[in-house]
Structure formats: C-alpha cells, structure tokens
Coordinates of C-alpha atoms in Angstrom, one line a residue:
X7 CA 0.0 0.0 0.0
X8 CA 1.4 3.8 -0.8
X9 CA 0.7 7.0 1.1
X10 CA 0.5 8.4 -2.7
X11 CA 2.3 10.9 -4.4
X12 CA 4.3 13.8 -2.4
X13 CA 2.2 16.2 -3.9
X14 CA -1.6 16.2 -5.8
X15 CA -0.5 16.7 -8.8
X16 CA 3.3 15.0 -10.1
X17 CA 4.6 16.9 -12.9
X18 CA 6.2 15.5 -15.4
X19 CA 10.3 14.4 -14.7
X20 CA 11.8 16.7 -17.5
X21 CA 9.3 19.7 -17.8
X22 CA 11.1 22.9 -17.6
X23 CA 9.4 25.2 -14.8
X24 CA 7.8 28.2 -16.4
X25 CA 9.6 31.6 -17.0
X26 CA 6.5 33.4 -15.3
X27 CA 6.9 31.1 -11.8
X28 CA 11.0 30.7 -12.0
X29 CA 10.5 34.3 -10.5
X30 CA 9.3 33.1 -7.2
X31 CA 12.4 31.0 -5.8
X32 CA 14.7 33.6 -7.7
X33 CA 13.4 36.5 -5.5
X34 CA 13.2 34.1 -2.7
X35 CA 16.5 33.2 -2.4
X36 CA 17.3 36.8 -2.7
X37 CA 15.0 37.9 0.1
X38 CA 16.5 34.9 2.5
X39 CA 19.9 36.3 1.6
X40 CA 18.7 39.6 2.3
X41 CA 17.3 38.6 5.7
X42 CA 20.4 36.7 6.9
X43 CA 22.6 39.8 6.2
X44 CA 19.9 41.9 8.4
X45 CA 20.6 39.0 11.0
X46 CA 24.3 39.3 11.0
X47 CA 24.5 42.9 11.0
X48 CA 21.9 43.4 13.8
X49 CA 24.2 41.1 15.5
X50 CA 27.7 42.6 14.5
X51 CA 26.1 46.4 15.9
X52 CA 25.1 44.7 19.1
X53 CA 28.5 43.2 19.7
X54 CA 30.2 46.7 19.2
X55 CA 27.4 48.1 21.4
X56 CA 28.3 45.2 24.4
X57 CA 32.3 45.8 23.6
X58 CA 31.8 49.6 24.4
X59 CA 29.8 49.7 26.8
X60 CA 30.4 46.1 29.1
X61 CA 28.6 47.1 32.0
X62 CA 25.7 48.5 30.4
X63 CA 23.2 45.9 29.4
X64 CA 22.7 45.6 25.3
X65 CA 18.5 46.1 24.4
X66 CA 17.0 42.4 23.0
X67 CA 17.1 41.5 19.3
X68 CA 13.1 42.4 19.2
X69 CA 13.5 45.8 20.3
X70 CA 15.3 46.4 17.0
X71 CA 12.9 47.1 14.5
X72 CA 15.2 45.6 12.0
X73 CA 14.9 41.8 13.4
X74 CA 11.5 42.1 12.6
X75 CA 11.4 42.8 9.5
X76 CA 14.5 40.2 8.7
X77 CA 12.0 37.5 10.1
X78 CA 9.3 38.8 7.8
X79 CA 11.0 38.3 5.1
X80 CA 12.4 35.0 5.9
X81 CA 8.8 34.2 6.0
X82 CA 8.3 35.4 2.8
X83 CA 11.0 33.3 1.4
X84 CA 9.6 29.9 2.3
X85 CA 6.3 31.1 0.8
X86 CA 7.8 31.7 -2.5
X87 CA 9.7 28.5 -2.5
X88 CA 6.6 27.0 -2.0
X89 CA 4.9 28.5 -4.8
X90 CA 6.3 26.9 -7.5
X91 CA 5.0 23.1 -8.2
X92 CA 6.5 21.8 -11.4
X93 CA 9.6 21.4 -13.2
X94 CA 13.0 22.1 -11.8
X95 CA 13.1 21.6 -7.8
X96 CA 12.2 25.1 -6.3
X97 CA 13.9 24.7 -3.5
X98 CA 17.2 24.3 -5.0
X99 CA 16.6 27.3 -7.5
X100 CA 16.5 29.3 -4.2
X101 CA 19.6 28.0 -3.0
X102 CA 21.4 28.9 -6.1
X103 CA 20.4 32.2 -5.6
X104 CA 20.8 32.3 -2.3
X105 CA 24.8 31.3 -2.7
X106 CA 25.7 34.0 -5.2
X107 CA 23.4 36.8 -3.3
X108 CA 24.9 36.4 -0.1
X109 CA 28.3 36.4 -1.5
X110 CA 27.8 39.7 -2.3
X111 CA 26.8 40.5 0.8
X112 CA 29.4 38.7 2.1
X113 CA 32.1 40.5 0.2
X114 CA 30.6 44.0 -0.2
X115 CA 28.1 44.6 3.2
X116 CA 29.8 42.7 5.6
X117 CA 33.5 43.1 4.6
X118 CA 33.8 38.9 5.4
X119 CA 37.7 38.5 3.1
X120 CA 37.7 35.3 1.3
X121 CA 41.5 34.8 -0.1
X122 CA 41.4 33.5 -3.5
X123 CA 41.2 29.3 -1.8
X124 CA 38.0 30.4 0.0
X125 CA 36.9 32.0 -2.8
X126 CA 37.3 28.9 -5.3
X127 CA 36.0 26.9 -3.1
X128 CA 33.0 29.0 -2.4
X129 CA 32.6 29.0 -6.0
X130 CA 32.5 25.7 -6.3
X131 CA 29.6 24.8 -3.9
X132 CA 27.6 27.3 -6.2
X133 CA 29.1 24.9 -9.4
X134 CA 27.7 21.8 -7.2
X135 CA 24.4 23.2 -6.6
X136 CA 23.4 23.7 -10.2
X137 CA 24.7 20.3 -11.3
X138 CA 22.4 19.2 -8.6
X139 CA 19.1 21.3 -9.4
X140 CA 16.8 17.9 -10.0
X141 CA 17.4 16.4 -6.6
X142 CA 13.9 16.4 -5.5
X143 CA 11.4 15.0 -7.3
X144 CA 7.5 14.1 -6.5
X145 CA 7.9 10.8 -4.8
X146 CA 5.1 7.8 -3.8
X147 CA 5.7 6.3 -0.6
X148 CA 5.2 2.9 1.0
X149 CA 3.8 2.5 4.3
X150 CA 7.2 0.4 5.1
X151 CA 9.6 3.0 4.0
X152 CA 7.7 6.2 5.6
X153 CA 7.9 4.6 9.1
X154 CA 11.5 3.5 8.2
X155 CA 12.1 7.2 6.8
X156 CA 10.6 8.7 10.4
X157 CA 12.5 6.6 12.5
X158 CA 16.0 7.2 10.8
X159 CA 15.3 11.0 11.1
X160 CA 14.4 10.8 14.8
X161 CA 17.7 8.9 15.4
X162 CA 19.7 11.0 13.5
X163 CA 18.5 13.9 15.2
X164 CA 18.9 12.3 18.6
X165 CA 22.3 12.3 17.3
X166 CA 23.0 15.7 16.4
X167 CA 21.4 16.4 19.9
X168 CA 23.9 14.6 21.1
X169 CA 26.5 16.0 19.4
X170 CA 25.4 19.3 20.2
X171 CA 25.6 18.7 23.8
X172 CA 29.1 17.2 23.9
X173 CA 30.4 20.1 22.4
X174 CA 29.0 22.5 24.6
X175 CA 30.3 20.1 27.4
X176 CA 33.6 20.2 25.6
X177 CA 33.6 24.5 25.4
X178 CA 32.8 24.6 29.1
X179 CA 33.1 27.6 30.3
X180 CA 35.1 28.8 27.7
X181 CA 33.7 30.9 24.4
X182 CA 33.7 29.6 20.7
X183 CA 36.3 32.4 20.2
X184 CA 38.6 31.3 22.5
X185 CA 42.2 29.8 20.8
X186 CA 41.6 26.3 22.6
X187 CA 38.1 25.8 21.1
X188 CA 39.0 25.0 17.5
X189 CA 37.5 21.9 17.4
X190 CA 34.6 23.1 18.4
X191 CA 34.1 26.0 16.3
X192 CA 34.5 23.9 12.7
X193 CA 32.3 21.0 14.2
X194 CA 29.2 23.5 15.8
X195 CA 28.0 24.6 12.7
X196 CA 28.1 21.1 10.7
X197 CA 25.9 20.1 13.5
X198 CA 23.2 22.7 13.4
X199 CA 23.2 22.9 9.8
X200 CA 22.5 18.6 10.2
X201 CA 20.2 19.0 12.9
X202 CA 18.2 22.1 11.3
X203 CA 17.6 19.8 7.6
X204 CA 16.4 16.8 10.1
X205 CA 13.8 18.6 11.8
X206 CA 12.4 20.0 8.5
X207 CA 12.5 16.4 7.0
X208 CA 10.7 15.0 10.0
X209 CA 8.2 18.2 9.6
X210 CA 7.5 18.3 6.0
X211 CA 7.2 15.1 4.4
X212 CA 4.6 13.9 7.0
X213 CA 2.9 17.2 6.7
X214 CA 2.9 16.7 3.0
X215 CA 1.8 13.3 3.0
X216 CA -1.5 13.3 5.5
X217 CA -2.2 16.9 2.7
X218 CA -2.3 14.4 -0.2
X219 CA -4.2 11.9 2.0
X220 CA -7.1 14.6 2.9
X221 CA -6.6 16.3 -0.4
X222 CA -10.3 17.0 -0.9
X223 CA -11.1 18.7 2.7
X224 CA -9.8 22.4 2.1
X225 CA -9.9 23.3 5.9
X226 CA -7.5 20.2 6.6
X227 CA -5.4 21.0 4.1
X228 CA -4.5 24.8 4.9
X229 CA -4.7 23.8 9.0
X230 CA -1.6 20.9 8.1
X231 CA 0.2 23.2 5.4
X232 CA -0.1 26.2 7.9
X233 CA 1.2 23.9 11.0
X234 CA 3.8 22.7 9.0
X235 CA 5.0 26.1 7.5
X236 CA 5.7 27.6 10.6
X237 CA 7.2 25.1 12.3
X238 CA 9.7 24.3 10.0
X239 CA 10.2 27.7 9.0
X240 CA 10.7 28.7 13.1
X241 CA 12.8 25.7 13.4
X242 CA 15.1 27.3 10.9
X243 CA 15.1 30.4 12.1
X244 CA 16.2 29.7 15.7
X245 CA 19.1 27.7 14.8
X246 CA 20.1 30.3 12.0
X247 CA 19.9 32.7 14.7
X248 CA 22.2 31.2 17.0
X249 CA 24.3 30.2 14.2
X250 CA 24.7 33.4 12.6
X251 CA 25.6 35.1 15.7
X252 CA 28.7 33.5 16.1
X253 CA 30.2 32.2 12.2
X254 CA 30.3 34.3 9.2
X255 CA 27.2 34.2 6.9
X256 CA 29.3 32.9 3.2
X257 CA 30.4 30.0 6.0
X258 CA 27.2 29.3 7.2
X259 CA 25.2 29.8 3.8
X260 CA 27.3 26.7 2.3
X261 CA 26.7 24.6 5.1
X262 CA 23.1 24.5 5.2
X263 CA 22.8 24.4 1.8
X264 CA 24.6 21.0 1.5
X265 CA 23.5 19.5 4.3
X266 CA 20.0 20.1 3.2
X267 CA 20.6 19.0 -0.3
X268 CA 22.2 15.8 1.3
X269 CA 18.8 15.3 2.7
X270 CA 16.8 16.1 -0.3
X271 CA 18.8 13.3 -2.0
X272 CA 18.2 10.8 0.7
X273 CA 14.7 11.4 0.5
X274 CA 14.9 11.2 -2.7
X275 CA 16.7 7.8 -3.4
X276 CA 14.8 5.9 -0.1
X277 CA 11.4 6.6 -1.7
X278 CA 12.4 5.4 -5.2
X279 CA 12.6 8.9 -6.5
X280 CA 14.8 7.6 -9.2
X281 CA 12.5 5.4 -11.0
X282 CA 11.7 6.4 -14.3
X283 CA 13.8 9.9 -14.3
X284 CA 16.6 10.2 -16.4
X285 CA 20.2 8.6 -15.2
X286 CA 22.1 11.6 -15.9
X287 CA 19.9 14.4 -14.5
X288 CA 18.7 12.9 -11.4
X289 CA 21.4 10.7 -10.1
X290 CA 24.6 10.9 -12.2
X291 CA 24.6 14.6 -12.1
X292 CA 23.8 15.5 -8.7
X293 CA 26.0 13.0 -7.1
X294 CA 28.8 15.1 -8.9
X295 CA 27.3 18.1 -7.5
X296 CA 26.8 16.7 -4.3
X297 CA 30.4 15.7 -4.6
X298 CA 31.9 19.3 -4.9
X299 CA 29.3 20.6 -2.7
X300 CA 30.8 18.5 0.5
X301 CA 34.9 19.9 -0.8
X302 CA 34.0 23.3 -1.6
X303 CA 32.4 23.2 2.6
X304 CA 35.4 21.6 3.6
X305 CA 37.4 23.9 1.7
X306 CA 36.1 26.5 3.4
X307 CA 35.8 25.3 6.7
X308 CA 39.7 25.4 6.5
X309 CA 39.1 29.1 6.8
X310 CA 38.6 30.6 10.4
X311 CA 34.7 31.8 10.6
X312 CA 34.0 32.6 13.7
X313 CA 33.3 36.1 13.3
X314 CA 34.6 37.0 17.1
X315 CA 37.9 35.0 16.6
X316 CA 38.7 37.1 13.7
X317 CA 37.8 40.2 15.7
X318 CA 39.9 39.6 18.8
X319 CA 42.6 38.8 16.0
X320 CA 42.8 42.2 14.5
X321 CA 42.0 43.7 17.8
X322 CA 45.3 42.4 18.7
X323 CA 47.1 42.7 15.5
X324 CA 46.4 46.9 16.1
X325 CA 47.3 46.7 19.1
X326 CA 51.0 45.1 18.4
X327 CA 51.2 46.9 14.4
X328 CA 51.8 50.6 14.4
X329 CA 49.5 52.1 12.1
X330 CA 47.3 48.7 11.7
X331 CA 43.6 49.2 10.7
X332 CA 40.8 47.3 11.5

C-alpha cells in the first residue's frame, strides 16, 4: 500500500518550470539572503554596542525594529519557495540564488575577506548546486519505508542532539572564540546545519503526506500546510539565529545548503525517487554536484569563521602593528 504521491498533482520528470513562476524562488532566495545579512549585522552592531559599553546591558534583538522585518522576510522566502509546483526543484533554484546573493553580501556589506582558496571553493559549492538542481522530485511512498524514513530522522536527530551537547560540554566555560576551542568551532556549525535539515524532513514530508491523504477537505489542508510552515520555518530560524551570531554568513550559507541538499537526496533515493527519471539528470549529475558541494564546505571550513575570533585577531594585530587598521 502507498501513502501516494508527495504532492496532488506530479509533474512531469523533464518539464522545464515556467519563465512566469521561476521568479518566485529567484526573489526568494534573494529575500532569504537579504534577511540573513539583516541578522548578522543586527548582531555585529550589538557586539560593538556590548564591547563599548560592558557594564551596560545591550536592548533584546526584538527591540530592534530591523529583526523584525529580517523574520518577515524570511517568511516570505519559504512562501515563495513553495509557490512553485513543477519542473525544476524550487527549493534548489532558491539555494542557487541564495549562494551567489549572499556572496555579495558577504564580500561587499559585511566586509567577510575570502583569499582566492576560500573564494574557489565558495565558488564551487555554487558549481555543485546547479549540477544538482533535479534532486527532488515528487515521490510515492510505501507504508514500510515512511515509518522506516521517520524513524531514521528521529535517530539521526537524537544524534545531532547529542553531538550538540558534547560540544558545549567540551567549550565549558570557555567561548567559541577562544584559541583552545577550534575543534569546536569547525564542528558546531556542521551540527546545526544537520540537525536544522532533520527537523524539517521529519516536519514536511509527513505534513505533506496526510495533505495528499485529505486532499479534498480544504480546511485540513490549509490547517496541516499552515502547522507545518511555521514550524519548519521557526525551526530554521532559531538555529540560523544562533548560528549566525557566532560564524560568518558565506560559511554558514554553504553549510546549510549542503547538508540540506544531502537530505533532499536521501529522501529522494529511499522513496524510489529515481525510478523512471533520467540517469544523468537525477542521479549521475547530482551525485557530482553533491560531490563538490561537501569539498567546496570543507574547503572553506579550512578558513577561520567565527566572526569574534577574527575580531579579537585584528584587535590584537592593532594593538601590536603601528599604524594597523581594523
């Protein structure tokens, strides 16, 4: 027996999306970009405002009118990513954009100096992630694999829980910026960027299934697809939030992205997503991607992203470097 398709109406494998709905993820992943940069800035002024003023308390992100409208739009992106129902996968035409916006903003906003290493390898994850724009594909899946696919997510997050916790145990007392927590700085946001993908797996496919399921009751429908949209959307707002506060956003940008399209492919391969697709598009091509996704994030992960490690370093380096600017 099958839960039937992913969604109510499976386009065909091969069918270009539409010029007139290819807008949607495009200004999506542009308006995500746009919201993370708000993030990080918000949290780079409230940084400066706590290193000049220690013993005056800094105000809470929501008294800044700014973090509300960066969550606004955030919410905004996942609508338009949703939009979009046939054709090429909409979420990863949102991550390609995502990639090259934030780049910019990387480079040009936040003044985050990628040597020409970093920058290859940056380049390359955006290379990856248009080999691998047919990941996801409507799906039909079995009773025996969905409560396989739920219980594999719910162990895998226990693990990223788990991992989570260690490495807080393992930081102690000590900051992420401190020279002794290495380690834990390149393995925190792997972890999170796991964990956030996991949780939006274990929300969305179920949500999307029982929609199919009760596809002719419209109040059931929009209650599920509401539930569903904001939890996954607050879950991946949270953990960006804390992310973002502490790494660099071109770092944290390319992780997400490939961990989630890890997890699109997953999905993809464990529910038979492969049948009847073409060879090259939907397995030999985004394996390559996939492929220089996970060493472009490596790559980079080479470089030091935590944004208050690279602060205390050229804090020190004008201290000891007559004439140094910051």
């Amino acid at each position: 027996s099958t839960w039937g398709p992913l969604t109510p109406e499976p386009a065909p494998p091969r069918r270009a999306m539409s010029s007139a709905l290819i807008i949607f993820p495009l200004v999506g992943g542009i308006l995500q970009s746009t919201a993370l940069w708000m993030f990080k800035k918000l949290f780079t002024i409230r940084r400066q405002m706590s290193d000049q003023n220690p013993r005056q308390p800094v105000l809470p992100y929501y008294a800044f009118p700014v973090w509300w409208f960066a969550i606004a739009l955030f919410v905004m992106t996942a609508l338009f990513a949703a939009i979009p129902k046939k054709g090429s996968n909409s979420t990863s035409m949102l991550e390609l954009t995502l990639l090259v916006t934030s780049l910019l903003y990387s480079q040009f906003a936040l003044k985050e100096a990628l040597n020409l290493r970093d920058f290859l390898s940056y380049l390359t994850v955006i290379l990856g992630t248009v080999l691998s724009l047919w990941v996801v594909d409507e799906v039909e899946v079995s009773l025996i694999l969905f409560v396989l696919y739920i219980f594999l997510l719910i162990f895998a997050i226990l693990l990223c829980f788990l991992a989570w916790k260690y490495i807080a145990s393992q930081l102690g007392e000590r900051s992420l910026a401190h020279p002794e927590s290495v380690k834990q700085r390149k393995a925190l946001p792997v972890v999170l960027a796991a964990l956030v993908a996991l949780l939006q797996g274990l929300i969305y496919v179920p949500v999307v299934v029982f929609i199919s399921a009760a596809s002719k009751q419209i109040v059931a429908v929009v209650f599920l697809f509401a539930i569903g949209f904001l939890a996954a959307t607050a879950v991946e707002i949270v953990i960006l939030h804390y992310v973002l506060h502490d790494f660099d956003l071109c770092y944290v940008v390319c992780i997400f992205a490939t961990t989630q399209r890890l997890l699109d492919f997953g999905i993809t391969g464990l529910f038979g997503g492969f049948k009847g697709k073409s060879l090259v598009l939907y397995l030999i091509l985004p394996i390559i991607g996939l492929t220089l996704m996970i060493v472009g994030s490596i790559i980079l992960s080479v470089r030091e992203n935590c944004s208050e490690y690279r602060l205390l370093e050229m804090n020190a380096a004008a201290q000891t470097v007559p004439g140094f600017v910051a």
